[in-house]
Tab-separated table of C-alpha atoms and ligand atoms in Angstrom:
chain	number	residue	atom	x	y	z
T	666	MET	CA	17.764	-7.006	-4.069
T	667	SER	CA	14.807	-7.870	-6.211
T	668	TRP	CA	11.341	-6.979	-5.411
T	669	ILE	CA	10.203	-10.531	-6.016
T	670	ARG	CA	12.452	-13.347	-4.520
T	671	LYS	CA	12.090	-17.050	-3.782
T	672	ASN	CA	12.052	-17.639	-0.110
T	673	THR	CA	13.574	-20.698	1.624
T	674	LEU	CA	11.131	-21.601	4.074
T	675	SER	CA	11.784	-24.407	6.637
T	676	PHE	CA	9.820	-27.534	6.673
T	677	LEU	CA	7.948	-26.270	9.876
T	678	GLN	CA	7.301	-22.864	8.376
T	679	LEU	CA	5.705	-24.528	5.144
T	680	PHE	CA	3.649	-26.790	7.256
T	681	ALA	CA	2.421	-23.692	9.573
T	682	VAL	CA	1.492	-21.887	6.010
T	683	LYS	CA	-0.521	-25.013	5.071
T	684	ILE	CA	-2.407	-24.929	8.266
T	685	ILE	CA	-3.318	-21.229	8.206
T	686	LYS	CA	-4.262	-21.664	4.485
T	687	CYS	CA	-7.184	-23.978	5.788
T	688	GLY	CA	-8.790	-20.824	7.130
T	689	ARG	CA	-9.926	-17.755	5.424
T	690	ILE	CA	-6.895	-15.682	3.952
T	691	PRO	CA	-7.177	-11.924	4.074
T	692	GLN	CA	-7.295	-10.724	0.344
T	693	HIS	CA	-5.787	-7.329	0.988
T	694	VAL	CA	-3.203	-6.637	3.702
T	695	ALA	CA	-1.842	-3.154	4.512
T	696	PHE	CA	1.408	-2.750	6.269
T	697	ILE	CA	3.120	0.143	8.251
T	698	MET	CA	6.658	-0.850	8.119
T	699	ASP	CA	7.838	0.778	11.327
T	700	GLY	CA	11.145	0.370	13.255
T	701	ASN	CA	13.883	0.835	10.716
T	702	ARG	CA	15.938	3.312	12.468
T	703	ARG	CA	15.557	1.613	15.834
T	704	TYR	CA	16.897	-1.569	14.111
T	705	ALA	CA	19.704	0.482	12.695
T	706	ARG	CA	20.665	1.766	16.166
T	707	LYS	CA	20.293	-1.535	17.740
T	708	ASN	CA	22.745	-2.929	15.128
T	709	GLN	CA	24.948	0.114	15.222
T	710	VAL	CA	24.733	0.816	11.454
T	711	ALA	CA	23.700	4.046	9.711
T	712	GLY	CA	20.053	4.818	9.663
T	713	ILE	CA	19.744	4.367	5.934
T	714	GLN	CA	21.041	0.876	6.269
T	715	GLY	CA	17.872	0.277	8.475
T	716	HIS	CA	15.732	1.355	5.576
T	717	ALA	CA	17.554	-0.946	3.054
T	718	GLU	CA	17.069	-3.829	5.578
T	719	GLY	CA	13.402	-2.667	5.641
T	720	PHE	CA	13.255	-2.798	1.746
T	721	ASN	CA	14.689	-6.488	1.882
T	722	LYS	CA	12.048	-7.377	4.531
T	723	LEU	CA	9.428	-5.973	2.195
T	724	ALA	CA	10.675	-8.147	-0.753
T	725	GLU	CA	10.591	-11.249	1.567
T	726	THR	CA	7.200	-10.323	2.818
T	727	LEU	CA	5.871	-9.923	-0.680
T	728	GLN	CA	6.792	-13.323	-1.517
T	729	TRP	CA	5.181	-14.807	1.787
T	730	CYS	CA	2.011	-12.862	0.805
T	731	LEU	CA	2.152	-14.489	-2.757
T	732	ASP	CA	2.573	-17.925	-1.132
T	733	LEU	CA	-0.239	-17.373	1.202
T	734	GLY	CA	-2.657	-16.356	-1.515
T	735	ILE	CA	-2.912	-12.708	-0.391
T	736	LYS	CA	-3.805	-10.790	-3.537
T	737	GLU	CA	-3.254	-7.260	-2.690
T	738	VAL	CA	-0.685	-5.619	-0.326
T	739	THR	CA	-0.390	-1.905	0.449
T	740	VAL	CA	2.783	-0.558	2.293
T	741	TYR	CA	3.566	2.769	3.800
T	742	ALA	CA	6.904	3.534	2.218
T	743	PHE	CA	7.072	7.300	2.723
T	744	SER	CA	4.625	9.504	4.311
T	745	ILE	CA	4.306	13.398	3.664
T	746	GLU	CA	5.392	13.680	7.243
T	747	ASN	CA	8.759	12.122	6.494
T	748	PHE	CA	9.849	15.044	4.325
T	749	LYS	CA	10.281	16.776	7.704
T	750	ARG	CA	13.047	14.388	8.669
T	751	SER	CA	16.736	15.384	8.163
T	752	ARG	CA	17.717	16.446	4.568
T	753	GLU	CA	20.239	13.643	4.455
T	754	GLU	CA	17.645	11.094	5.574
T	755	VAL	CA	15.117	12.268	3.048
T	756	ASP	CA	17.536	12.129	0.213
T	757	ALA	CA	18.770	8.767	1.223
T	758	LEU	CA	15.238	7.376	1.175
T	759	ILE	CA	14.373	9.038	-2.204
T	760	ASP	CA	17.784	7.577	-3.636
T	761	LEU	CA	16.868	4.201	-2.296
T	762	ALA	CA	13.531	4.254	-3.981
T	763	VAL	CA	14.942	5.486	-7.202
T	764	GLU	CA	17.448	2.493	-7.141
T	765	LYS	CA	14.548	0.040	-6.345
T	766	PHE	CA	12.100	1.310	-8.898
T	767	GLN	CA	14.949	1.216	-11.330
T	768	ARG	CA	15.512	-2.320	-10.508
T	769	LEU	CA	11.748	-3.017	-10.745
T	770	LEU	CA	11.870	-1.675	-14.189
T	771	ASP	CA	14.905	-3.756	-15.079
T	772	GLU	CA	13.014	-6.825	-14.040
T	773	ARG	CA	9.626	-6.064	-15.630
T	774	GLU	CA	9.363	-9.486	-17.151
T	775	LYS	CA	9.228	-11.058	-13.480
T	776	LEU	CA	6.292	-8.448	-12.760
T	777	MET	CA	4.547	-9.292	-15.978
T	778	GLU	CA	4.892	-13.074	-15.500
T	779	ASN	CA	3.376	-12.867	-12.103
T	780	GLY	CA	0.652	-10.393	-13.407
T	781	VAL	CA	1.587	-7.762	-10.743
T	782	ARG	CA	-0.081	-4.501	-10.944
T	783	ILE	CA	2.051	-1.657	-9.224
T	784	SER	CA	0.264	1.377	-8.077
T	785	VAL	CA	1.861	4.324	-6.312
T	786	ILE	CA	-0.624	5.996	-4.099
T	787	GLY	CA	0.034	9.607	-2.698
T	788	ASN	CA	0.499	13.111	-3.839
T	789	LEU	CA	2.733	12.491	-6.810
T	790	SER	CA	3.297	16.206	-7.458
T	791	LEU	CA	5.498	16.219	-4.286
T	792	ILE	CA	7.870	13.486	-5.430
T	793	PRO	CA	11.114	14.614	-7.314
T	794	ASP	CA	10.924	14.256	-11.101
T	795	ASN	CA	13.375	11.433	-11.592
T	796	LEU	CA	11.565	9.225	-9.065
T	797	ARG	CA	8.090	10.187	-10.287
T	798	GLN	CA	9.127	9.174	-13.802
T	799	LEU	CA	10.157	5.789	-12.847
T	800	MET	CA	7.088	5.276	-10.759
T	801	ALA	CA	4.854	6.468	-13.643
T	802	GLU	CA	6.548	4.038	-16.096
T	803	ALA	CA	6.167	1.042	-13.402
T	804	MET	CA	2.336	1.933	-13.021
T	805	LEU	CA	1.726	2.276	-16.780
T	806	ILE	CA	3.368	-0.872	-18.062
T	807	THR	CA	1.625	-3.042	-15.218
T	808	LYS	CA	-1.707	-1.143	-15.474
T	809	ASP	CA	-3.648	-4.132	-17.169
T	810	ASN	CA	-2.128	-6.883	-14.694
T	811	ASP	CA	-4.728	-8.313	-12.511
T	812	LYS	CA	-3.274	-11.367	-10.477
T	813	ALA	CA	-1.632	-9.567	-7.839
T	814	PHE	CA	-1.608	-5.904	-6.597
T	815	LEU	CA	1.026	-3.894	-4.970
T	816	ASN	CA	0.196	-0.468	-3.792
T	817	ILE	CA	3.105	1.777	-2.452
T	818	ALA	CA	2.067	4.676	-0.461
T	819	PHE	CA	4.652	7.343	-1.236
T	820	ALA	CA	4.375	11.016	-0.399
T	821	TYR	CA	1.022	9.823	1.325
T	822	THR	CA	-1.141	10.806	4.218
T	823	SER	CA	-4.812	10.252	4.706
T	824	ARG	CA	-5.616	13.866	5.252
T	825	ASP	CA	-3.893	14.908	2.067
T	826	GLU	CA	-5.787	12.162	0.156
T	827	ILE	CA	-8.992	13.286	1.567
T	828	THR	CA	-8.320	16.977	1.132
T	829	GLU	CA	-7.311	16.468	-2.608
T	830	THR	CA	-10.411	14.237	-3.054
T	831	VAL	CA	-12.605	17.014	-1.584
T	832	LYS	CA	-10.987	19.452	-4.127
T	833	THR	CA	-11.638	17.238	-7.099
T	834	ILE	CA	-15.280	16.618	-6.159
T	835	ALA	CA	-15.803	20.337	-5.559
T	836	GLU	CA	-14.305	21.027	-8.982
T	837	GLY	CA	-16.737	18.561	-10.522
T	838	VAL	CA	-19.731	20.248	-8.666
T	839	ARG	CA	-18.512	23.664	-9.957
T	840	ASN	CA	-18.260	22.425	-13.480
T	841	ASN	CA	-21.710	20.809	-13.305
T	842	ALA	CA	-20.184	17.311	-14.015
T	843	ILE	CA	-22.015	16.113	-10.821
T	844	SER	CA	-24.315	17.655	-8.269
T	845	LEU	CA	-24.490	17.417	-4.609
T	846	SER	CA	-27.027	14.537	-4.679
T	847	ASP	CA	-24.353	12.442	-6.621
T	848	ILE	CA	-21.962	12.362	-3.760
T	849	SER	CA	-22.242	9.156	-1.455
T	850	GLU	CA	-19.631	7.438	0.532
T	851	ASP	CA	-19.254	4.890	-2.270
T	852	PHE	CA	-18.591	7.527	-4.823
T	853	PHE	CA	-16.161	9.300	-2.517
T	854	SER	CA	-14.225	6.039	-2.171
T	855	ARG	CA	-14.095	5.821	-5.866
T	856	CYS	CA	-12.394	9.317	-6.143
T	857	LEU	CA	-9.705	8.398	-3.472
T	858	TYR	CA	-6.053	7.725	-4.450
T	859	THR	CA	-6.942	4.126	-3.657
T	860	SER	CA	-10.006	4.105	-5.994
T	861	ARG	CA	-9.070	0.702	-7.767
T	862	SER	CA	-8.568	-1.271	-4.500
T	863	PRO	CA	-10.955	-3.036	-2.019
T	864	ASP	CA	-10.529	-1.838	1.601
T	865	PRO	CA	-7.807	-3.595	3.480
T	866	ASP	CA	-9.056	-6.881	5.469
T	867	LEU	CA	-6.130	-6.499	7.740
T	868	ILE	CA	-3.601	-3.793	8.752
T	869	ILE	CA	-0.395	-4.671	10.327
T	870	ARG	CA	1.809	-2.140	12.196
T	871	THR	CA	5.322	-3.442	13.402
T	872	SER	CA	7.650	-1.937	16.095
T	873	GLY	CA	5.146	-1.833	18.902
T	874	GLU	CA	3.755	1.806	18.321
T	875	ILE	CA	-0.023	1.775	18.593
T	876	ARG	CA	-1.280	4.436	16.147
T	877	PHE	CA	-2.070	4.761	12.472
T	878	SER	CA	0.067	7.689	11.504
T	879	ASP	CA	-2.457	9.010	9.093
T	880	TYR	CA	-2.388	5.853	6.910
T	881	LEU	CA	-5.550	4.833	4.974
T	882	LEU	CA	-7.931	6.346	7.786
T	883	TRP	CA	-10.976	6.234	5.493
T	884	GLN	CA	-10.179	2.548	4.152
T	885	ILE	CA	-9.596	0.705	7.455
T	886	SER	CA	-12.814	1.601	9.381
T	887	HIS	CA	-13.803	-2.273	8.977
T	888	SER	CA	-10.357	-3.648	8.918
T	889	CYS	CA	-8.674	-6.091	11.454
T	890	VAL	CA	-5.952	-4.160	13.183
T	891	HIS	CA	-2.822	-5.896	14.282
T	892	PHE	CA	-0.042	-4.291	16.190
T	893	ALA	CA	3.172	-6.440	16.336
T	894	ASN	CA	5.950	-5.920	18.769
T	895	VAL	CA	8.849	-6.439	16.485
T	896	LEU	CA	10.986	-4.074	14.423
T	897	TRP	CA	10.079	-4.283	10.626
T	898	PRO	CA	13.349	-5.570	9.463
T	899	GLU	CA	13.399	-8.334	12.111
T	900	SER	CA	9.951	-9.496	11.517
T	901	SER	CA	9.570	-12.968	10.250
T	902	ILE	CA	6.957	-15.342	8.641
T	903	TRP	CA	5.949	-16.159	12.050
T	904	ASP	CA	4.698	-12.491	12.759
T	905	LEU	CA	2.715	-12.518	9.740
T	906	LEU	CA	1.090	-15.894	10.384
T	907	ILE	CA	0.206	-14.704	13.834
T	908	ALA	CA	-1.464	-11.465	12.450
T	909	ILE	CA	-3.327	-13.766	9.922
T	910	PHE	CA	-4.532	-15.975	12.864
T	911	HIS	CA	-5.601	-12.835	14.649
T	912	TYR	CA	-7.630	-11.939	11.498
T	913	GLN	CA	-9.252	-15.318	11.205
T	914	ARG	CA	-10.277	-15.379	14.871
T	915	GLY	CA	-12.067	-12.001	14.382
T	916	HIS	CA	-13.194	-12.642	10.864
T	917	ALA	CA	-16.894	-13.580	11.560
T	918	GLU	CA	-17.480	-10.249	13.537
T	919	LEU	CA	-15.615	-8.093	10.855
T	920	ASN	CA	-17.592	-9.749	8.063
T	921	ARG	CA	-20.882	-8.788	9.977
T	922	SER	CA	-19.784	-5.186	10.074
T	923	LYS	CA	-18.841	-5.162	6.325
T	924	ILE	CA	-22.279	-6.875	5.378
T	925	TYR	CA	-23.885	-4.059	7.574
T	926	GLN	CA	-21.901	-1.407	5.808
T	927	LYS	CA	-22.893	-2.867	2.302
T	928	THR	CA	-26.446	-2.581	2.957
T	929	ILE	CA	-26.241	1.249	3.981
T	930	ASP	CA	-23.939	2.000	0.881
T	931	GLN	CA	-25.760	4.238	-1.574
T	932	SER	CA	-24.565	3.111	-5.148
T	933	CYS	CA	-23.241	5.652	-7.616
T	934	THR	CA	-25.558	7.417	-10.097
T	935	LEU	CA	-24.550	6.996	-13.742
T	936	ARG	CA	-23.445	10.508	-13.738
T	937	ALA	CA	-21.107	9.807	-10.682
T	938	VAL	CA	-19.633	6.920	-12.392
T	939	ALA	CA	-18.826	9.061	-15.531
T	940	PHE	CA	-17.157	11.442	-13.273
T	941	THR	CA	-15.064	8.652	-11.691
T	942	ARG	CA	-13.999	7.303	-15.080
T	943	LYS	CA	-12.903	10.935	-15.867
T	944	VAL	CA	-10.865	11.079	-12.712
T	945	GLU	CA	-9.090	8.046	-13.656
T	946	LYS	CA	-8.373	9.242	-17.118
T	947	ASN	CA	-6.942	12.419	-15.770
T	948	LYS	CA	-4.664	10.351	-13.389
T	949	GLN	CA	-3.414	8.230	-16.318
T	950	SER	CA	-2.725	11.206	-18.349
T	951	PHE	CA	-0.688	12.764	-15.578
T	952	LEU	CA	1.348	9.573	-15.514
T	953	GLU	CA	1.845	9.569	-19.266
T	954	LEU	CA	2.948	13.158	-18.925
T	955	ALA	CA	5.516	12.289	-16.242
T	956	VAL	CA	6.970	9.470	-18.364
T	957	SER	CA	7.067	11.684	-21.581
T	958	SER	CA	8.968	14.478	-19.765
T	959	SER	CA	11.985	12.160	-19.189
P	900	LIG	C1	9.511	3.638	9.267
P	900	LIG	O1	10.575	3.250	10.148
P	900	LIG	C2	9.903	3.494	7.847
P	900	LIG	C3	10.029	4.342	6.996
P	900	LIG	C4	9.669	5.803	7.273
P	900	LIG	C5	10.577	3.969	5.450
P	900	LIG	C6	9.989	2.697	4.991
P	900	LIG	C7	10.629	2.347	3.704
P	900	LIG	C8	11.095	1.132	3.396
P	900	LIG	C9	10.917	0.024	4.260
P	900	LIG	C10	11.753	1.107	2.111
P	900	LIG	C11	10.654	0.887	1.016
P	900	LIG	C12	11.179	1.366	-0.251
P	900	LIG	C13	10.575	1.265	-1.355
P	900	LIG	C14	11.121	1.759	-2.597
P	900	LIG	C15	9.200	0.646	-1.340
P	900	LIG	P1	11.186	4.459	10.856
P	900	LIG	O2	12.121	5.266	10.031
P	900	LIG	O3	10.023	5.294	11.482
P	900	LIG	O4	12.051	3.878	12.132
P	900	LIG	P2	11.776	4.103	13.569
P	900	LIG	O5	10.341	4.070	14.026
P	900	LIG	O6	12.605	3.135	14.304
P	900	LIG	O7	12.384	5.509	13.859
P	901	LIG	MG1	8.880	5.108	13.185
C-alpha cells in the first residue's frame, strides 16, 4: 500500500471533519502506534501481519491528517528498545520498512506534488545499511519541501536523543565553538534530532497503555496527551476526531503554558546559531555519505 492514499469517508464522517475544523486544529500531532501484536493475536494472524496492518492504518491516518489541515505528523515506528524483540520480529519489521521506503521512493512524484518533507529521527547509525540508504535518499530528495512534514522515529528513544545531543554540545564546548553561556533550553532544542520541528501540540497513544515509552520526552512537556483505548490497526477517523476534540477543549490552558514558556526562553546567541547550522550541515553530510555508499 502507498503512503499517501485517498480515503473514502462517509457523508457523516465528512460532516464531522467539517465541524471539527471550525475549531483550532493542532499543527503537529505525534502518534505512538501501539497494539499491532495484540491485533494480530486477536485476529489469529502472524505478528508481522499486525505490523503490516499498522502501516496501512498509518497511510490512512496521514490522509486524514492532510484532510484535517494537520501540517506535521511524527510517528513512533521503531524504538531502540524494539531491537530487543525476537530476531524474527526485528528482521520482519526492518524488511517491512525497506519495502515501504522503496515504495515511497518509487512514488516520489506524489511526495513532491504534495510538498511532503520526510525526516527520519533516531540514531541512524543503528539502522542496517540498506534501510539507512533508502531513508537518507527520501530525506535528501524531500528536504526543501514545506507543505507537510512527516517525521518517522526509527531506532529512536528520547534518552538516546538527549545523550547524543549532550555529546554533540560537549564536543562543541571542547573545540571552543561554543561556551557554557551559549547553552540554553532553546539552543538544546535546536540540537536535538527534532531540531527542525515545533513541539507537538497533541500526542496520541493507542492500545490503552498509559505511558510514553521514551518518546519525545523533551518535546511534549506542553503537549495535550490523549490515550485511546483502541488497538492501532483498528483505530478509525472517529478516534482521531475525539483526540482533536480533547485538544480543542484543553487548548486555552495549553496555550497559556506555552506563552509562559516563551517568556522564559532565552534566545540563542549568534555563536550558538552558527553551531546549530554546523550540526545541521553534519547531519546532511552523513545522509549524503549514506546514499553515496550504495
Ligand atoms: C507497536 O505495537 C508497534 C510497533 C513496535 C511498530 C510500529 C510500526 C508500524 C505501524 C509500521 C510502520 C512502518 C514504517 C515503515 C513507518 P506492538 O508491537 O508493541 O504491539 P502490542 O503492544 O500489541 O504488543
Ligand atoms: Mg506495545
